[in-house]
């Protein structure tokens, strides 16, 4: 594996929301807020969403060219072009911001839109969540193994054990930070395994500076 950490600078909107979350956390710790109104579980979840993409909290937040999703799209496109001769494939892992009801922003459709704008054909991109049955999953995996589908976006749980699509994997992308060290092992295991025609696999990890991301990754390293 060739590991690369992509450090993303937070937008002004994200910085302002980090301050707001910190103030809410201080209020919770001081006991001046009823737990039914606000609590650390709620704040932690929002902080995790914010670090991934502020549009998950505020749909009107600006989509910047140097956001985590934008940076991921840039790297996916570069690896897509670089491995065109072998139909190299890639996996983007994201456990939050999964496809929701129509009209509600989600990371998967946001990333897909960016990839299409860069020039990756829509039919070369797929979501593991589109496969509702075992037969549909296997069909999707077959398309990935042949290189007909070249980018798959999914969560750790849905792309974990039983996912054998390593044949052409050239890059893995950690768009968010999972909760458990074993989740990282599962992610890496999708490409770093016997049966991959490539000697080296790029592993990109995206971290938004001065947000909950840093705490999550340090927590995984200590665990």
PDB file of C-alpha atoms in Angstrom:
ATOM      1  CA  UNK A   1       0.000   0.000   0.000  1.00  0.00           C
ATOM      2  CA  UNK A   2       1.027   3.556  -0.627  1.00  0.00           C
ATOM      3  CA  UNK A   3      -0.600   5.668   2.082  1.00  0.00           C
ATOM      4  CA  UNK A   4      -1.406   9.350   1.615  1.00  0.00           C
ATOM      5  CA  UNK A   5      -3.190  11.616   4.102  1.00  0.00           C
ATOM      6  CA  UNK A   6      -5.028  14.464   2.409  1.00  0.00           C
ATOM      7  CA  UNK A   7      -5.375  17.340   4.879  1.00  0.00           C
ATOM      8  CA  UNK A   8      -8.311  19.557   3.987  1.00  0.00           C
ATOM      9  CA  UNK A   9      -8.645  23.087   5.328  1.00  0.00           C
ATOM     10  CA  UNK A  10     -12.047  23.825   6.897  1.00  0.00           C
ATOM     11  CA  UNK A  11     -14.249  26.429   5.269  1.00  0.00           C
ATOM     12  CA  UNK A  12     -15.291  29.538   7.182  1.00  0.00           C
ATOM     13  CA  UNK A  13     -18.716  27.942   7.570  1.00  0.00           C
ATOM     14  CA  UNK A  14     -17.206  24.817   9.112  1.00  0.00           C
ATOM     15  CA  UNK A  15     -15.024  26.865  11.455  1.00  0.00           C
ATOM     16  CA  UNK A  16     -18.034  28.825  12.673  1.00  0.00           C
ATOM     17  CA  UNK A  17     -20.010  25.631  13.246  1.00  0.00           C
ATOM     18  CA  UNK A  18     -17.095  24.064  15.167  1.00  0.00           C
ATOM     19  CA  UNK A  19     -17.211  27.031  17.555  1.00  0.00           C
ATOM     20  CA  UNK A  20     -20.970  26.610  17.911  1.00  0.00           C
ATOM     21  CA  UNK A  21     -20.608  22.889  18.672  1.00  0.00           C
ATOM     22  CA  UNK A  22     -17.916  23.646  21.264  1.00  0.00           C
ATOM     23  CA  UNK A  23     -20.216  26.118  22.995  1.00  0.00           C
ATOM     24  CA  UNK A  24     -23.029  23.567  23.027  1.00  0.00           C
ATOM     25  CA  UNK A  25     -20.682  20.926  24.480  1.00  0.00           C
ATOM     26  CA  UNK A  26     -19.624  23.343  27.238  1.00  0.00           C
ATOM     27  CA  UNK A  27     -23.270  24.002  28.065  1.00  0.00           C
ATOM     28  CA  UNK A  28     -24.011  20.271  28.243  1.00  0.00           C
ATOM     29  CA  UNK A  29     -21.021  19.624  30.518  1.00  0.00           C
ATOM     30  CA  UNK A  30     -22.039  22.469  32.837  1.00  0.00           C
ATOM     31  CA  UNK A  31     -25.495  20.924  33.220  1.00  0.00           C
ATOM     32  CA  UNK A  32     -27.475  23.959  32.055  1.00  0.00           C
ATOM     33  CA  UNK A  33     -29.087  22.049  29.169  1.00  0.00           C
ATOM     34  CA  UNK A  34     -31.761  19.393  29.494  1.00  0.00           C
ATOM     35  CA  UNK A  35     -30.383  16.148  27.956  1.00  0.00           C
ATOM     36  CA  UNK A  36     -33.616  15.777  25.986  1.00  0.00           C
ATOM     37  CA  UNK A  37     -32.851  19.088  24.268  1.00  0.00           C
ATOM     38  CA  UNK A  38     -29.127  18.646  23.641  1.00  0.00           C
ATOM     39  CA  UNK A  39     -26.520  16.079  24.625  1.00  0.00           C
ATOM     40  CA  UNK A  40     -23.003  14.914  23.767  1.00  0.00           C
ATOM     41  CA  UNK A  41     -24.195  12.059  21.539  1.00  0.00           C
ATOM     42  CA  UNK A  42     -26.085  14.522  19.366  1.00  0.00           C
ATOM     43  CA  UNK A  43     -23.196  16.980  19.322  1.00  0.00           C
ATOM     44  CA  UNK A  44     -20.659  14.259  18.480  1.00  0.00           C
ATOM     45  CA  UNK A  45     -22.781  12.988  15.593  1.00  0.00           C
ATOM     46  CA  UNK A  46     -23.168  16.500  14.173  1.00  0.00           C
ATOM     47  CA  UNK A  47     -19.429  17.112  14.564  1.00  0.00           C
ATOM     48  CA  UNK A  48     -18.712  13.978  12.553  1.00  0.00           C
ATOM     49  CA  UNK A  49     -21.119  15.041   9.821  1.00  0.00           C
ATOM     50  CA  UNK A  50     -19.627  18.535   9.758  1.00  0.00           C
ATOM     51  CA  UNK A  51     -16.092  17.215   9.309  1.00  0.00           C
ATOM     52  CA  UNK A  52     -17.202  15.163   6.302  1.00  0.00           C
ATOM     53  CA  UNK A  53     -19.374  17.754   4.577  1.00  0.00           C
ATOM     54  CA  UNK A  54     -21.201  20.725   6.146  1.00  0.00           C
ATOM     55  CA  UNK A  55     -24.080  20.200   3.704  1.00  0.00           C
ATOM     56  CA  UNK A  56     -25.038  17.145   5.751  1.00  0.00           C
ATOM     57  CA  UNK A  57     -26.083  19.583   8.488  1.00  0.00           C
ATOM     58  CA  UNK A  58     -26.878  22.687   6.469  1.00  0.00           C
ATOM     59  CA  UNK A  59     -28.024  21.963   2.885  1.00  0.00           C
ATOM     60  CA  UNK A  60     -27.384  25.613   2.014  1.00  0.00           C
ATOM     61  CA  UNK A  61     -23.685  25.423   2.954  1.00  0.00           C
ATOM     62  CA  UNK A  62     -21.319  26.305   0.127  1.00  0.00           C
ATOM     63  CA  UNK A  63     -19.679  23.536  -1.879  1.00  0.00           C
ATOM     64  CA  UNK A  64     -16.050  24.603  -2.197  1.00  0.00           C
ATOM     65  CA  UNK A  65     -13.385  23.378  -4.610  1.00  0.00           C
ATOM     66  CA  UNK A  66     -11.110  22.398  -1.718  1.00  0.00           C
ATOM     67  CA  UNK A  67     -13.674  20.506   0.364  1.00  0.00           C
ATOM     68  CA  UNK A  68     -13.160  16.896   1.374  1.00  0.00           C
ATOM     69  CA  UNK A  69     -15.580  15.629  -1.282  1.00  0.00           C
ATOM     70  CA  UNK A  70     -13.932  17.801  -3.955  1.00  0.00           C
ATOM     71  CA  UNK A  71     -10.439  16.617  -3.024  1.00  0.00           C
ATOM     72  CA  UNK A  72     -11.596  13.002  -3.117  1.00  0.00           C
ATOM     73  CA  UNK A  73     -13.144  13.525  -6.549  1.00  0.00           C
ATOM     74  CA  UNK A  74      -9.863  14.966  -7.800  1.00  0.00           C
ATOM     75  CA  UNK A  75      -7.865  11.947  -6.626  1.00  0.00           C
ATOM     76  CA  UNK A  76     -10.404   9.432  -7.908  1.00  0.00           C
ATOM     77  CA  UNK A  77     -10.361  11.079 -11.323  1.00  0.00           C
ATOM     78  CA  UNK A  78      -6.548  11.121 -11.450  1.00  0.00           C
ATOM     79  CA  UNK A  79      -6.337   7.419 -10.551  1.00  0.00           C
ATOM     80  CA  UNK A  80      -9.137   6.688 -13.038  1.00  0.00           C
ATOM     81  CA  UNK A  81      -7.202   8.267 -15.889  1.00  0.00           C
ATOM     82  CA  UNK A  82      -3.833   6.844 -14.816  1.00  0.00           C
ATOM     83  CA  UNK A  83      -5.140   3.273 -14.787  1.00  0.00           C
ATOM     84  CA  UNK A  84      -7.300   3.482 -17.909  1.00  0.00           C
ATOM     85  CA  UNK A  85      -5.202   0.913 -19.784  1.00  0.00           C
ATOM     86  CA  UNK A  86      -6.008  -1.825 -17.255  1.00  0.00           C
ATOM     87  CA  UNK A  87      -9.489  -0.551 -16.347  1.00  0.00           C
ATOM     88  CA  UNK A  88      -8.279   0.054 -12.806  1.00  0.00           C
ATOM     89  CA  UNK A  89     -11.002   0.182 -10.169  1.00  0.00           C
ATOM     90  CA  UNK A  90     -11.427   2.134  -6.946  1.00  0.00           C
ATOM     91  CA  UNK A  91     -13.422   1.989  -3.724  1.00  0.00           C
ATOM     92  CA  UNK A  92     -14.589   5.055  -1.827  1.00  0.00           C
ATOM     93  CA  UNK A  93     -15.606   4.276   1.755  1.00  0.00           C
ATOM     94  CA  UNK A  94     -18.021   6.520   3.601  1.00  0.00           C
ATOM     95  CA  UNK A  95     -20.204   5.338   6.487  1.00  0.00           C
ATOM     96  CA  UNK A  96     -22.138   8.588   6.808  1.00  0.00           C
ATOM     97  CA  UNK A  97     -23.973  10.715   4.275  1.00  0.00           C
ATOM     98  CA  UNK A  98     -25.377   7.634   2.557  1.00  0.00           C
ATOM     99  CA  UNK A  99     -28.182   8.019  -0.040  1.00  0.00           C
ATOM    100  CA  UNK A 100     -31.355   9.437   1.481  1.00  0.00           C
ATOM    101  CA  UNK A 101     -34.769  10.522   0.268  1.00  0.00           C
ATOM    102  CA  UNK A 102     -34.824  12.461  -2.970  1.00  0.00           C
ATOM    103  CA  UNK A 103     -33.962  16.112  -2.501  1.00  0.00           C
ATOM    104  CA  UNK A 104     -31.894  15.553   0.653  1.00  0.00           C
ATOM    105  CA  UNK A 105     -28.149  16.088   0.217  1.00  0.00           C
ATOM    106  CA  UNK A 106     -25.956  13.022   0.640  1.00  0.00           C
ATOM    107  CA  UNK A 107     -22.225  12.477   0.138  1.00  0.00           C
ATOM    108  CA  UNK A 108     -22.656   9.657  -2.369  1.00  0.00           C
ATOM    109  CA  UNK A 109     -24.642  11.639  -4.933  1.00  0.00           C
ATOM    110  CA  UNK A 110     -22.515  14.723  -4.248  1.00  0.00           C
ATOM    111  CA  UNK A 111     -19.303  12.841  -5.000  1.00  0.00           C
ATOM    112  CA  UNK A 112     -20.826  11.137  -8.031  1.00  0.00           C
ATOM    113  CA  UNK A 113     -21.878  14.504  -9.461  1.00  0.00           C
ATOM    114  CA  UNK A 114     -18.333  15.837  -9.034  1.00  0.00           C
ATOM    115  CA  UNK A 115     -16.861  12.764 -10.735  1.00  0.00           C
ATOM    116  CA  UNK A 116     -19.211  13.083 -13.693  1.00  0.00           C
ATOM    117  CA  UNK A 117     -18.336  16.764 -14.071  1.00  0.00           C
ATOM    118  CA  UNK A 118     -14.665  15.794 -14.252  1.00  0.00           C
ATOM    119  CA  UNK A 119     -15.339  13.363 -17.067  1.00  0.00           C
ATOM    120  CA  UNK A 120     -15.924   9.928 -15.535  1.00  0.00           C
ATOM    121  CA  UNK A 121     -18.887   8.278 -17.318  1.00  0.00           C
ATOM    122  CA  UNK A 122     -21.935   7.909 -15.085  1.00  0.00           C
ATOM    123  CA  UNK A 123     -22.268   4.231 -15.944  1.00  0.00           C
ATOM    124  CA  UNK A 124     -18.725   3.598 -14.631  1.00  0.00           C
ATOM    125  CA  UNK A 125     -19.788   4.666 -11.109  1.00  0.00           C
ATOM    126  CA  UNK A 126     -21.938   2.611  -8.759  1.00  0.00           C
ATOM    127  CA  UNK A 127     -23.223   2.561  -5.161  1.00  0.00           C
ATOM    128  CA  UNK A 128     -23.194  -0.658  -3.158  1.00  0.00           C
ATOM    129  CA  UNK A 129     -26.504   0.536  -1.689  1.00  0.00           C
ATOM    130  CA  UNK A 130     -28.125   0.064  -5.107  1.00  0.00           C
ATOM    131  CA  UNK A 131     -27.722  -3.696  -4.726  1.00  0.00           C
ATOM    132  CA  UNK A 132     -30.689  -4.806  -2.655  1.00  0.00           C
ATOM    133  CA  UNK A 133     -30.320  -8.582  -3.007  1.00  0.00           C
ATOM    134  CA  UNK A 134     -27.466 -11.083  -2.974  1.00  0.00           C
ATOM    135  CA  UNK A 135     -27.924 -11.604  -6.709  1.00  0.00           C
ATOM    136  CA  UNK A 136     -27.674  -7.862  -7.375  1.00  0.00           C
ATOM    137  CA  UNK A 137     -24.566  -7.622  -5.178  1.00  0.00           C
ATOM    138  CA  UNK A 138     -22.853 -10.410  -7.075  1.00  0.00           C
ATOM    139  CA  UNK A 139     -23.783  -8.824 -10.397  1.00  0.00           C
ATOM    140  CA  UNK A 140     -22.278  -5.521  -9.226  1.00  0.00           C
ATOM    141  CA  UNK A 141     -19.121  -7.291  -8.023  1.00  0.00           C
ATOM    142  CA  UNK A 142     -18.784  -9.067 -11.369  1.00  0.00           C
ATOM    143  CA  UNK A 143     -18.930  -5.708 -13.159  1.00  0.00           C
ATOM    144  CA  UNK A 144     -16.233  -4.352 -10.832  1.00  0.00           C
ATOM    145  CA  UNK A 145     -14.001  -7.368 -11.377  1.00  0.00           C
ATOM    146  CA  UNK A 146     -14.276  -6.956 -15.168  1.00  0.00           C
ATOM    147  CA  UNK A 147     -13.640  -3.215 -15.015  1.00  0.00           C
ATOM    148  CA  UNK A 148     -16.983  -2.359 -16.572  1.00  0.00           C
ATOM    149  CA  UNK A 149     -17.738  -0.513 -13.339  1.00  0.00           C
ATOM    150  CA  UNK A 150     -14.644   1.324 -12.147  1.00  0.00           C
ATOM    151  CA  UNK A 151     -15.672   3.271  -9.042  1.00  0.00           C
ATOM    152  CA  UNK A 152     -17.812   1.905  -6.238  1.00  0.00           C
ATOM    153  CA  UNK A 153     -18.944   3.998  -3.272  1.00  0.00           C
ATOM    154  CA  UNK A 154     -20.129   2.277  -0.118  1.00  0.00           C
ATOM    155  CA  UNK A 155     -20.052   1.872   3.630  1.00  0.00           C
ATOM    156  CA  UNK A 156     -17.697  -0.410   5.552  1.00  0.00           C
ATOM    157  CA  UNK A 157     -20.505  -2.761   6.559  1.00  0.00           C
ATOM    158  CA  UNK A 158     -21.883  -3.202   3.034  1.00  0.00           C
ATOM    159  CA  UNK A 159     -18.423  -3.543   1.434  1.00  0.00           C
ATOM    160  CA  UNK A 160     -16.916  -5.695   4.173  1.00  0.00           C
ATOM    161  CA  UNK A 161     -16.686  -9.470   4.489  1.00  0.00           C
ATOM    162  CA  UNK A 162     -17.675 -11.284   1.312  1.00  0.00           C
ATOM    163  CA  UNK A 163     -16.735  -8.471  -1.039  1.00  0.00           C
ATOM    164  CA  UNK A 164     -14.292  -9.920  -3.570  1.00  0.00           C
ATOM    165  CA  UNK A 165     -13.547  -7.166  -6.070  1.00  0.00           C
ATOM    166  CA  UNK A 166      -9.797  -6.840  -5.557  1.00  0.00           C
ATOM    167  CA  UNK A 167      -8.793  -7.864  -9.108  1.00  0.00           C
ATOM    168  CA  UNK A 168      -8.225  -4.380 -10.538  1.00  0.00           C
ATOM    169  CA  UNK A 169      -8.154  -2.176  -7.416  1.00  0.00           C
ATOM    170  CA  UNK A 170      -5.688   0.696  -7.796  1.00  0.00           C
ATOM    171  CA  UNK A 171      -6.905   2.948  -4.979  1.00  0.00           C
ATOM    172  CA  UNK A 172      -8.923   2.951  -1.762  1.00  0.00           C
ATOM    173  CA  UNK A 173     -10.348   6.166  -0.316  1.00  0.00           C
ATOM    174  CA  UNK A 174     -11.284   6.742   3.346  1.00  0.00           C
ATOM    175  CA  UNK A 175     -13.634   9.692   3.030  1.00  0.00           C
ATOM    176  CA  UNK A 176     -14.665   9.448   6.679  1.00  0.00           C
ATOM    177  CA  UNK A 177     -13.260   7.851   9.816  1.00  0.00           C
ATOM    178  CA  UNK A 178     -15.029   4.729  11.099  1.00  0.00           C
ATOM    179  CA  UNK A 179     -15.446   3.985  14.795  1.00  0.00           C
ATOM    180  CA  UNK A 180     -13.399   0.778  15.142  1.00  0.00           C
ATOM    181  CA  UNK A 181      -9.850  -0.252  14.146  1.00  0.00           C
ATOM    182  CA  UNK A 182     -11.346  -3.442  12.701  1.00  0.00           C
ATOM    183  CA  UNK A 183     -13.315  -1.290  10.260  1.00  0.00           C
ATOM    184  CA  UNK A 184     -10.076   0.091   8.838  1.00  0.00           C
ATOM    185  CA  UNK A 185      -8.762  -3.465   8.486  1.00  0.00           C
ATOM    186  CA  UNK A 186     -11.912  -4.385   6.588  1.00  0.00           C
ATOM    187  CA  UNK A 187     -11.496  -1.419   4.258  1.00  0.00           C
ATOM    188  CA  UNK A 188      -7.849  -2.146   3.508  1.00  0.00           C
ATOM    189  CA  UNK A 189      -8.636  -5.806   3.012  1.00  0.00           C
ATOM    190  CA  UNK A 190     -10.846  -5.034   0.016  1.00  0.00           C
ATOM    191  CA  UNK A 191      -7.807  -4.149  -2.081  1.00  0.00           C
ATOM    192  CA  UNK A 192      -4.705  -5.329  -0.240  1.00  0.00           C
ATOM    193  CA  UNK A 193      -5.194  -9.018  -0.819  1.00  0.00           C
ATOM    194  CA  UNK A 194      -4.211 -11.894  -3.059  1.00  0.00           C
ATOM    195  CA  UNK A 195      -5.754 -11.760  -6.507  1.00  0.00           C
ATOM    196  CA  UNK A 196      -5.064  -8.103  -7.216  1.00  0.00           C
ATOM    197  CA  UNK A 197      -3.161  -7.681 -10.496  1.00  0.00           C
ATOM    198  CA  UNK A 198      -1.560  -4.471  -9.171  1.00  0.00           C
ATOM    199  CA  UNK A 199       1.623  -4.528  -7.091  1.00  0.00           C
ATOM    200  CA  UNK A 200       0.736  -1.281  -5.328  1.00  0.00           C
ATOM    201  CA  UNK A 201      -2.545   0.187  -4.094  1.00  0.00           C
ATOM    202  CA  UNK A 202      -2.899   3.866  -3.188  1.00  0.00           C
ATOM    203  CA  UNK A 203      -4.752   4.456   0.103  1.00  0.00           C
ATOM    204  CA  UNK A 204      -6.070   7.987   0.542  1.00  0.00           C
ATOM    205  CA  UNK A 205      -7.299   9.221   3.915  1.00  0.00           C
ATOM    206  CA  UNK A 206      -9.108  12.560   4.004  1.00  0.00           C
ATOM    207  CA  UNK A 207      -8.936  14.662   7.178  1.00  0.00           C
ATOM    208  CA  UNK A 208     -10.518  18.072   7.686  1.00  0.00           C
ATOM    209  CA  UNK A 209      -8.179  20.062   9.902  1.00  0.00           C
ATOM    210  CA  UNK A 210      -9.388  21.509  13.224  1.00  0.00           C
ATOM    211  CA  UNK A 211     -12.550  19.418  13.236  1.00  0.00           C
ATOM    212  CA  UNK A 212     -13.737  16.194  14.883  1.00  0.00           C
ATOM    213  CA  UNK A 213     -11.791  14.237  12.230  1.00  0.00           C
ATOM    214  CA  UNK A 214      -8.496  14.620  14.092  1.00  0.00           C
ATOM    215  CA  UNK A 215      -9.976  13.277  17.328  1.00  0.00           C
ATOM    216  CA  UNK A 216     -11.513  10.286  15.531  1.00  0.00           C
ATOM    217  CA  UNK A 217      -8.285   9.251  13.789  1.00  0.00           C
ATOM    218  CA  UNK A 218      -6.200   9.655  16.964  1.00  0.00           C
ATOM    219  CA  UNK A 219      -8.802   7.605  18.834  1.00  0.00           C
ATOM    220  CA  UNK A 220      -8.425   4.791  16.289  1.00  0.00           C
ATOM    221  CA  UNK A 221      -4.637   4.836  16.572  1.00  0.00           C
ATOM    222  CA  UNK A 222      -4.803   4.586  20.375  1.00  0.00           C
ATOM    223  CA  UNK A 223      -7.491   1.886  20.417  1.00  0.00           C
TER     224      UNK A 223
END
